[in-house]
Amino acid sequence: MFPFVLVTSLFFLWGFAHAILDVLNKHFQEVMDITRTHSAMVQFMFYLGYFVMAIPAGLFITRYGYRRGVVLGLLLYGIGSLLFIPGERWMSFEFFLFSLFVIACGLVFLETAANPYMTELGDRETAASRLNLAQSFNGLGCICGPLIGGLLLFNDSGEANISYPYMLMGIVVLCVALIFSRIKLPEIVYAESGEQAGTASKKSGLWSHKLFVFGVAALFCYEIAEISINSFFINYVVDDGWMNARDASILLSFGGLGLFMCGRFAGSWIMQHIRAERVLLCCAVGTTVATLLIVCNLGIVSLAALFLVYVFEAIMFPTIFAISLKGLGVYTKRASSFLMMSPIGGAVGPLLMGYVADCSNMSMSFIVPLVSFFVVLCYARCADKAEVAL
């Protein structure tokens, strides 16, 4: 229970860092007078850090353990956040992007360590439910990110308080790093079965697990959908005349991301009674239909569908992650690092969605997450069939 509670706190920290990007994206459009496509470089550089650092993070954690991986991740997270202080003085978009890249490098260490660690703190049958419960606090961080960021970045005075939320993050994160550096966490040791030992001798190794390989692709597509929608939520409601950017950032916090957090809590409870694969399949159908309604531009119906997307997509990342790690044993840490390369989709998605929006309109740009959710639907169907076959 103690390691579960302690590691769960990390989920809140990186949820905050992810969600505040969505407010930062819109803020840069206004302060630096750049296009939606250009502002999407915020997400591109951030999630590029995941792609670049995922394999090194996996190797580091495999050699030095989960706790040291967490401490290094927190240090990089804190340093990158504090870099926003000189960044605000220079008001250099490129320097802000570098700071976000450093933060992302720290977060990939945290997620590569915490996600598989959480799946191992109990019975394998309840791994998806347990990870969804921990990820619910990630949702709480996602609520606080746009709320605090929106209040500080979109103010009536017109001043660019860009460094304030990141300075606060940096101080808190470095304090948490100090705590983790002074405590002991039980290290999980994987016993290698004869079957796994034989598989390890083959060149295919980890990649012979088809559901894991498909899981990497599904997580990549999920990240495209989730990050794209979050990045342009404010643009969508502002462009359609629903409200201004400041109010939209608050709606994103309590409306979209609030439902997202509730969806994870509910999903964690439901998975104690229904197989995770079946729940994922139902949610994948829900996101696909809801996103199609947004593309059709049906006014208030499309706006309601946008909030339904947050409910249905809530359980997807932790559930796909847990299902993809099933039965991997000694491959778990290495597999986790490959799965954590999937957030590069968060770099690709906003660029594609921003380009479509600039060429047409915000409603039509939702074709990008629609296609992505369809891929997740195909994965969920395969996972459900595989589990039934067992």
PDB file of C-alpha atoms in Angstrom, residues 270-370:
ATOM      1  CA  ILE A 270     -16.080  -1.508 -13.637  1.00  0.00           C
ATOM      2  CA  MET A 271     -12.983  -3.563 -14.445  1.00  0.00           C
ATOM      3  CA  GLN A 272     -13.287  -5.280 -11.101  1.00  0.00           C
ATOM      4  CA  HIS A 273     -16.476  -6.869 -12.459  1.00  0.00           C
ATOM      5  CA  ILE A 274     -16.013  -6.914 -16.255  1.00  0.00           C
ATOM      6  CA  ARG A 275     -12.937  -7.935 -18.256  1.00  0.00           C
ATOM      7  CA  ALA A 276     -10.663  -5.021 -19.160  1.00  0.00           C
ATOM      8  CA  GLU A 277     -10.663  -6.098 -22.822  1.00  0.00           C
ATOM      9  CA  ARG A 278     -14.450  -5.894 -23.038  1.00  0.00           C
ATOM     10  CA  VAL A 279     -14.553  -2.478 -21.339  1.00  0.00           C
ATOM     11  CA  LEU A 280     -11.894  -1.196 -23.762  1.00  0.00           C
ATOM     12  CA  LEU A 281     -13.932  -2.435 -26.726  1.00  0.00           C
ATOM     13  CA  CYS A 282     -17.084  -0.640 -25.562  1.00  0.00           C
ATOM     14  CA  CYS A 283     -15.187   2.600 -24.949  1.00  0.00           C
ATOM     15  CA  ALA A 284     -13.489   2.396 -28.355  1.00  0.00           C
ATOM     16  CA  VAL A 285     -16.899   2.165 -30.034  1.00  0.00           C
ATOM     17  CA  GLY A 286     -18.032   5.176 -27.984  1.00  0.00           C
ATOM     18  CA  THR A 287     -15.080   7.391 -28.954  1.00  0.00           C
ATOM     19  CA  THR A 288     -15.370   6.489 -32.626  1.00  0.00           C
ATOM     20  CA  VAL A 289     -19.083   7.365 -32.799  1.00  0.00           C
ATOM     21  CA  ALA A 290     -18.680  10.559 -30.726  1.00  0.00           C
ATOM     22  CA  THR A 291     -15.777  11.830 -32.844  1.00  0.00           C
ATOM     23  CA  LEU A 292     -17.773  11.175 -36.016  1.00  0.00           C
ATOM     24  CA  LEU A 293     -20.546  13.403 -34.631  1.00  0.00           C
ATOM     25  CA  ILE A 294     -17.997  16.215 -34.105  1.00  0.00           C
ATOM     26  CA  VAL A 295     -16.769  15.922 -37.703  1.00  0.00           C
ATOM     27  CA  CYS A 296     -20.378  16.213 -38.893  1.00  0.00           C
ATOM     28  CA  ASN A 297     -20.574  19.676 -37.237  1.00  0.00           C
ATOM     29  CA  LEU A 298     -24.023  19.311 -35.661  1.00  0.00           C
ATOM     30  CA  GLY A 299     -23.832  22.309 -33.324  1.00  0.00           C
ATOM     31  CA  ILE A 300     -24.731  21.567 -29.700  1.00  0.00           C
ATOM     32  CA  VAL A 301     -24.815  17.828 -30.491  1.00  0.00           C
ATOM     33  CA  SER A 302     -21.173  17.961 -31.590  1.00  0.00           C
ATOM     34  CA  LEU A 303     -20.233  19.911 -28.462  1.00  0.00           C
ATOM     35  CA  ALA A 304     -21.902  17.269 -26.279  1.00  0.00           C
ATOM     36  CA  ALA A 305     -20.116  14.560 -28.276  1.00  0.00           C
ATOM     37  CA  LEU A 306     -16.801  16.263 -27.525  1.00  0.00           C
ATOM     38  CA  PHE A 307     -17.376  15.789 -23.782  1.00  0.00           C
ATOM     39  CA  LEU A 308     -18.437  12.183 -24.334  1.00  0.00           C
ATOM     40  CA  VAL A 309     -15.073  11.561 -25.989  1.00  0.00           C
ATOM     41  CA  TYR A 310     -13.358  12.478 -22.711  1.00  0.00           C
ATOM     42  CA  VAL A 311     -15.484   9.954 -20.835  1.00  0.00           C
ATOM     43  CA  PHE A 312     -14.911   7.080 -23.250  1.00  0.00           C
ATOM     44  CA  GLU A 313     -11.200   7.682 -23.871  1.00  0.00           C
ATOM     45  CA  ALA A 314     -10.341   7.922 -20.171  1.00  0.00           C
ATOM     46  CA  ILE A 315      -9.480   4.252 -19.629  1.00  0.00           C
ATOM     47  CA  MET A 316      -7.689   3.703 -22.926  1.00  0.00           C
ATOM     48  CA  PHE A 317      -4.034   4.430 -22.167  1.00  0.00           C
ATOM     49  CA  PRO A 318      -3.695   2.477 -18.888  1.00  0.00           C
ATOM     50  CA  THR A 319      -5.856  -0.375 -20.190  1.00  0.00           C
ATOM     51  CA  ILE A 320      -3.955  -0.800 -23.460  1.00  0.00           C
ATOM     52  CA  PHE A 321      -0.696  -0.494 -21.505  1.00  0.00           C
ATOM     53  CA  ALA A 322      -1.672  -3.200 -19.005  1.00  0.00           C
ATOM     54  CA  ILE A 323      -3.062  -5.568 -21.662  1.00  0.00           C
ATOM     55  CA  SER A 324       0.074  -5.178 -23.785  1.00  0.00           C
ATOM     56  CA  LEU A 325       2.306  -6.179 -20.849  1.00  0.00           C
ATOM     57  CA  LYS A 326       0.329  -9.321 -20.029  1.00  0.00           C
ATOM     58  CA  GLY A 327       2.502 -12.413 -19.823  1.00  0.00           C
ATOM     59  CA  LEU A 328       5.767 -10.683 -20.804  1.00  0.00           C
ATOM     60  CA  GLY A 329       7.623 -11.539 -17.572  1.00  0.00           C
ATOM     61  CA  VAL A 330      11.329 -10.687 -17.939  1.00  0.00           C
ATOM     62  CA  TYR A 331      10.488  -8.558 -20.973  1.00  0.00           C
ATOM     63  CA  THR A 332       8.308  -6.191 -18.926  1.00  0.00           C
ATOM     64  CA  LYS A 333      10.784  -3.336 -18.357  1.00  0.00           C
ATOM     65  CA  ARG A 334      12.009  -3.378 -21.961  1.00  0.00           C
ATOM     66  CA  ALA A 335       8.454  -3.628 -23.278  1.00  0.00           C
ATOM     67  CA  SER A 336       7.469  -0.650 -21.126  1.00  0.00           C
ATOM     68  CA  SER A 337      10.170   1.497 -22.743  1.00  0.00           C
ATOM     69  CA  PHE A 338       8.856   0.648 -26.218  1.00  0.00           C
ATOM     70  CA  LEU A 339       5.291   1.407 -25.152  1.00  0.00           C
ATOM     71  CA  MET A 340       6.485   4.757 -23.814  1.00  0.00           C
ATOM     72  CA  MET A 341       7.719   5.662 -27.293  1.00  0.00           C
ATOM     73  CA  SER A 342       4.053   5.834 -28.328  1.00  0.00           C
ATOM     74  CA  PRO A 343       3.528   9.427 -27.064  1.00  0.00           C
ATOM     75  CA  ILE A 344       5.408  10.552 -30.175  1.00  0.00           C
ATOM     76  CA  GLY A 345       1.869  10.390 -31.547  1.00  0.00           C
ATOM     77  CA  GLY A 346       1.254  13.484 -29.448  1.00  0.00           C
ATOM     78  CA  ALA A 347       3.859  15.254 -31.575  1.00  0.00           C
ATOM     79  CA  VAL A 348       2.382  14.118 -34.885  1.00  0.00           C
ATOM     80  CA  GLY A 349      -1.327  14.515 -34.102  1.00  0.00           C
ATOM     81  CA  PRO A 350      -1.515  18.267 -33.332  1.00  0.00           C
ATOM     82  CA  LEU A 351       0.554  19.069 -36.427  1.00  0.00           C
ATOM     83  CA  LEU A 352      -1.851  17.099 -38.630  1.00  0.00           C
ATOM     84  CA  MET A 353      -4.933  18.449 -36.889  1.00  0.00           C
ATOM     85  CA  GLY A 354      -3.605  22.018 -36.958  1.00  0.00           C
ATOM     86  CA  TYR A 355      -2.863  21.748 -40.672  1.00  0.00           C
ATOM     87  CA  VAL A 356      -6.355  20.404 -41.448  1.00  0.00           C
ATOM     88  CA  ALA A 357      -7.892  23.161 -39.303  1.00  0.00           C
ATOM     89  CA  ASP A 358      -5.905  25.875 -41.097  1.00  0.00           C
ATOM     90  CA  CYS A 359      -6.969  24.444 -44.467  1.00  0.00           C
ATOM     91  CA  SER A 360     -10.651  23.911 -43.587  1.00  0.00           C
ATOM     92  CA  ASN A 361     -12.230  24.342 -40.127  1.00  0.00           C
ATOM     93  CA  MET A 362     -11.955  22.958 -36.608  1.00  0.00           C
ATOM     94  CA  SER A 363     -14.811  20.483 -37.000  1.00  0.00           C
ATOM     95  CA  MET A 364     -13.279  18.864 -40.078  1.00  0.00           C
ATOM     96  CA  SER A 365      -9.894  18.620 -38.313  1.00  0.00           C
ATOM     97  CA  PHE A 366     -11.425  16.009 -35.973  1.00  0.00           C
ATOM     98  CA  ILE A 367     -11.037  13.514 -38.828  1.00  0.00           C
ATOM     99  CA  VAL A 368      -7.504  12.977 -37.429  1.00  0.00           C
ATOM    100  CA  PRO A 369      -8.629  11.626 -34.007  1.00  0.00           C
ATOM    101  CA  LEU A 370     -11.503   9.769 -35.717  1.00  0.00           C
TER     102      LEU A 370
END
